[in-house]
PDB file of C-alpha atoms in Angstrom:
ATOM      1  CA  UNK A 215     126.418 107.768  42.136  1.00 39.00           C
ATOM      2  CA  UNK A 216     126.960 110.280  45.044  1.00 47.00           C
ATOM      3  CA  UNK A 217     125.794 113.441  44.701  1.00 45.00           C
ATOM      4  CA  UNK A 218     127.983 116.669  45.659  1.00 45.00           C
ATOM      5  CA  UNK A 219     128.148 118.617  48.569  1.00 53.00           C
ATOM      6  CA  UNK A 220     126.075 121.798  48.425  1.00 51.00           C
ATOM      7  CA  UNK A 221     122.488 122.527  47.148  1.00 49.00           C
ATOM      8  CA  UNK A 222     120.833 119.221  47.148  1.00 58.00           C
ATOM      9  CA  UNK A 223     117.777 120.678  44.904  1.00 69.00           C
ATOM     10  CA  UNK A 224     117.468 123.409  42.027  1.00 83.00           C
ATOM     11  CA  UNK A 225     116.145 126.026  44.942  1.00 81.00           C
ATOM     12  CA  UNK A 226     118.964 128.375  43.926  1.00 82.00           C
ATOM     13  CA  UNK A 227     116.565 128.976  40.842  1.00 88.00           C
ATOM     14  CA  UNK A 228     112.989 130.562  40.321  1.00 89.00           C
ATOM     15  CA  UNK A 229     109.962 128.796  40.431  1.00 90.00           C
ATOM     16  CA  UNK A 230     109.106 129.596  36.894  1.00 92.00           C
ATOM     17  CA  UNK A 231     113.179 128.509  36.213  1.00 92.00           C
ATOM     18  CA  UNK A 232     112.367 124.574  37.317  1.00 91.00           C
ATOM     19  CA  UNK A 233     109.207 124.636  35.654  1.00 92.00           C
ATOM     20  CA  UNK A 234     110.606 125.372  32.427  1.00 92.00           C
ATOM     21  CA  UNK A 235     113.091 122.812  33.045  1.00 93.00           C
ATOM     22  CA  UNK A 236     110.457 120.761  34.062  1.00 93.00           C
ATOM     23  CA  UNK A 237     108.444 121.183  30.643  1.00 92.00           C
ATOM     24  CA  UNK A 238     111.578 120.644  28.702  1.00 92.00           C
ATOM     25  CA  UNK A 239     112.036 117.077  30.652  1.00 93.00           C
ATOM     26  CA  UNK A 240     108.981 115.507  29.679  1.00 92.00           C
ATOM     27  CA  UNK A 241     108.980 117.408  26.039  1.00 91.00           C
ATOM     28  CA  UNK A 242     111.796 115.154  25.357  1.00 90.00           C
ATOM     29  CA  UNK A 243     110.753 112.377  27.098  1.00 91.00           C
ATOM     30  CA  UNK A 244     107.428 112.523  25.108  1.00 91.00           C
ATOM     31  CA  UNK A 245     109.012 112.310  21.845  1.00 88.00           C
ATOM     32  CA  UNK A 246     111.277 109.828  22.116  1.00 85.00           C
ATOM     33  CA  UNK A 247     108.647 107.558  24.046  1.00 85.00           C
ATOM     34  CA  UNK A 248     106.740 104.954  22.234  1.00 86.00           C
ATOM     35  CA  UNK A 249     104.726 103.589  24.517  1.00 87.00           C
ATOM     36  CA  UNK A 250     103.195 104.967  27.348  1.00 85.00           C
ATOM     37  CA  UNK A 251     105.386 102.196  29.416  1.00 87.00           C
ATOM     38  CA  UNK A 252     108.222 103.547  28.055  1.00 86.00           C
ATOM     39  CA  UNK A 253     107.177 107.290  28.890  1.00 86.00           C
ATOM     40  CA  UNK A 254     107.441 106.008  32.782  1.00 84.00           C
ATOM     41  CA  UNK A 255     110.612 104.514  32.280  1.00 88.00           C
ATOM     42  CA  UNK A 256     112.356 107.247  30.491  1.00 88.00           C
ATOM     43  CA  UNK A 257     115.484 109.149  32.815  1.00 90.00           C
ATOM     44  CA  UNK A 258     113.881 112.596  31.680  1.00 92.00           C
ATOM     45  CA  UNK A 259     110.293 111.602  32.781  1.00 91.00           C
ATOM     46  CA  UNK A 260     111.681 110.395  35.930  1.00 91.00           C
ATOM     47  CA  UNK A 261     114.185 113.481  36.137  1.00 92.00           C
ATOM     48  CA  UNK A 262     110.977 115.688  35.599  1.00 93.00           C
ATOM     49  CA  UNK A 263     109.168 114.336  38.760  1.00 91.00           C
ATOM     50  CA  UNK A 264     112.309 114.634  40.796  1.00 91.00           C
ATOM     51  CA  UNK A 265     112.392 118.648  39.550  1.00 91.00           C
ATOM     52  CA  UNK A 266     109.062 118.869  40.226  1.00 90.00           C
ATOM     53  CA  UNK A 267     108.616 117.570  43.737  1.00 90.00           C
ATOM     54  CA  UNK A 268     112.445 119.630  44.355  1.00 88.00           C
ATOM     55  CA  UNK A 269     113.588 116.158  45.074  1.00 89.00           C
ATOM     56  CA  UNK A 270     118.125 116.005  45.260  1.00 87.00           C
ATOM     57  CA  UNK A 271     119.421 115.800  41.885  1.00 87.00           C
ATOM     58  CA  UNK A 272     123.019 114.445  41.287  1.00 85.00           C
ATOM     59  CA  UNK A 273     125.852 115.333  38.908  1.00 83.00           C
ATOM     60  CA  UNK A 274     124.486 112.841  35.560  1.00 87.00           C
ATOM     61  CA  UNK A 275     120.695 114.468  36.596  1.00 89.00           C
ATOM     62  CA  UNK A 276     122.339 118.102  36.055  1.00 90.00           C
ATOM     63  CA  UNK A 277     123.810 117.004  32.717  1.00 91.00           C
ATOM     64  CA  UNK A 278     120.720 115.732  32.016  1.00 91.00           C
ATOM     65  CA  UNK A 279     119.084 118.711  32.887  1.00 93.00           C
ATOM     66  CA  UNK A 280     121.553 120.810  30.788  1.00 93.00           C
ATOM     67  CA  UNK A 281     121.227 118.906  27.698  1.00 93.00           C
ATOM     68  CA  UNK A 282     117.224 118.806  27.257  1.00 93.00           C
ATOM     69  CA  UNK A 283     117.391 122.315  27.753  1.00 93.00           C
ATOM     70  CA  UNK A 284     119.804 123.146  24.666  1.00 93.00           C
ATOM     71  CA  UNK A 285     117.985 120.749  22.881  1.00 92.00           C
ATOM     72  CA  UNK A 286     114.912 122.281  23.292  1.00 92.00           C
ATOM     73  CA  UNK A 287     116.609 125.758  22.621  1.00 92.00           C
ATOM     74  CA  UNK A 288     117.806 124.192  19.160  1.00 92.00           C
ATOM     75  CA  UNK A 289     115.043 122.827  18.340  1.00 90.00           C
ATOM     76  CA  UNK A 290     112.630 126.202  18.459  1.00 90.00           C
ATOM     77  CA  UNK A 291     115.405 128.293  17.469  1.00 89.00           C
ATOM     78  CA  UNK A 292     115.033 126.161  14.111  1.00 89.00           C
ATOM     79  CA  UNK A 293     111.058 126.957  14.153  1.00 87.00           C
ATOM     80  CA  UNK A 294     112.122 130.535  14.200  1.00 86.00           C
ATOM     81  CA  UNK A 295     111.334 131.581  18.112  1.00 83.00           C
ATOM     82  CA  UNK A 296     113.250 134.444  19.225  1.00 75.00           C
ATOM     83  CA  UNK A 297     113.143 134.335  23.144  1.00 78.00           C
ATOM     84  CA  UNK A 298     112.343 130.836  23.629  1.00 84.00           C
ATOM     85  CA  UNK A 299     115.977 129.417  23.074  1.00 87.00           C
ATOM     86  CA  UNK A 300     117.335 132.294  24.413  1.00 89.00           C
ATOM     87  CA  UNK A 301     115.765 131.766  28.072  1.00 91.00           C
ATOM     88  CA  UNK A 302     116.329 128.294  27.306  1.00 92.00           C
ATOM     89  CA  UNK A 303     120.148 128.908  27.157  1.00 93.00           C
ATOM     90  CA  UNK A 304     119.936 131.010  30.480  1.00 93.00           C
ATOM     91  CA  UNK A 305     118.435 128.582  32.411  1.00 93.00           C
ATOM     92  CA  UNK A 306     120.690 125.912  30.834  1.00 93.00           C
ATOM     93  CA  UNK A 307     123.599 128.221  32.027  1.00 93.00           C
ATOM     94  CA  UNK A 308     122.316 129.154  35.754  1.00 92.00           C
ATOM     95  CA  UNK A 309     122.120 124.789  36.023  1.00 92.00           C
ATOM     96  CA  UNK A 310     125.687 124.236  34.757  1.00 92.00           C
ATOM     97  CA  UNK A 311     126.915 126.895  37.400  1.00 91.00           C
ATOM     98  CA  UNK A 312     125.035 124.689  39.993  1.00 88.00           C
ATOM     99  CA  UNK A 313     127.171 121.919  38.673  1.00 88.00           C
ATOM    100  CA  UNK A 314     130.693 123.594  38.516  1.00 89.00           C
ATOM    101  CA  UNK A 315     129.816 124.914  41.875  1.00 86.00           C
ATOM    102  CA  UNK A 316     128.898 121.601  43.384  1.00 84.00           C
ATOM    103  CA  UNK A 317     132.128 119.444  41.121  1.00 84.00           C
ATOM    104  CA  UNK A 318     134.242 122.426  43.348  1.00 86.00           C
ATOM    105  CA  UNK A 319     132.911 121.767  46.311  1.00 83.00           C
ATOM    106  CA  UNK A 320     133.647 118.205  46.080  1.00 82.00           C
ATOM    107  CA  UNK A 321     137.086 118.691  45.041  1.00 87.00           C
ATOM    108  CA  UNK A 322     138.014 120.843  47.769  1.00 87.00           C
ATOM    109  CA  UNK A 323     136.366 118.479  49.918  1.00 85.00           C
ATOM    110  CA  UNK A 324     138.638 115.727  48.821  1.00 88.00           C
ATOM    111  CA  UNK A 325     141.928 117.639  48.996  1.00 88.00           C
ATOM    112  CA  UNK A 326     141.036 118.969  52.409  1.00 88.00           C
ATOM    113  CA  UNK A 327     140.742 115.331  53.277  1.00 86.00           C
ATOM    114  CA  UNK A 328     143.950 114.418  51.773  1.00 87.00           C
ATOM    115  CA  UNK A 329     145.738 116.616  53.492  1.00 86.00           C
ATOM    116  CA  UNK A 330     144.272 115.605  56.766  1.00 84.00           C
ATOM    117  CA  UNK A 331     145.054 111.906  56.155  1.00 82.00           C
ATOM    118  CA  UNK A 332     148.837 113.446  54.879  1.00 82.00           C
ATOM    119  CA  UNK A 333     148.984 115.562  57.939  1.00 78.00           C
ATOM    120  CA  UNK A 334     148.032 112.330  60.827  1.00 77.00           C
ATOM    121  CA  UNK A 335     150.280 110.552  58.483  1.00 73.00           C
ATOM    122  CA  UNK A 336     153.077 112.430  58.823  1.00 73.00           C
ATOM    123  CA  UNK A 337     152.262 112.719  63.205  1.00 75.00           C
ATOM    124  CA  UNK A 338     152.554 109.319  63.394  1.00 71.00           C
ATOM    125  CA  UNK A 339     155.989 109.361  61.193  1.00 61.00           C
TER     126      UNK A 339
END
């Protein structure tokens, strides 16, 4: 899977931001894991190291990224935390911006190339 054009890593967020995303990763991972082996093999594990070394993260990584994070916000909003979920959410929303930001990128990249290819298309006419 490519990723988009723009921000290859989660910089456009705080420190403290992509460790709590971080933390949420391998939350999840840990409790659906049954064995250690399948800790290492787990996407959010693997996700987690990727947020933690600010490695490029592509478009199914953000959604990934995005959904452990509401998770997580359901899941102590049920335990009766107040802020928790709601910084949760935030960071949940400042990720899915990334996204929309880099899906529009990549669009306009695409339609600028069309119109290229319809432009030297229509020289050679």
């Amino acid at each position: 899977m490519t990723a988009y054009l723009g921000p290859e890593t989660l910089d456009a967020l705080s420190a403290d931001d992509r460790e709590t995303i971080h933390t949420a990763l391998v939350e999840a991972a840990r409790r659906d894991a049954l064995t250690p082996i399948d800790l290492l093999k787990d996407k959010r594990w693997i996700l987690a190291t990727k947020v933690k070394r600010q490695q490029p993260l592509d478009e199914e990584e953000l959604g990934w990224v995005i959904r452990s994070l509401r998770e997580r916000a359901d899941r102590t909003e049920r335990r009766g935390m107040v802020m928790n979920p709601v910084y949760d959410r935030v960071i949940a929303d400042k990720v899915s911006e990334i996204k929309l930001a880099r899906e529009q990128v990549m669009i306009n990249s695409i339609v600028t190339r069309y119109k290229e290819k319809t432009a030297c298309s229509e020289q050679t006419a």
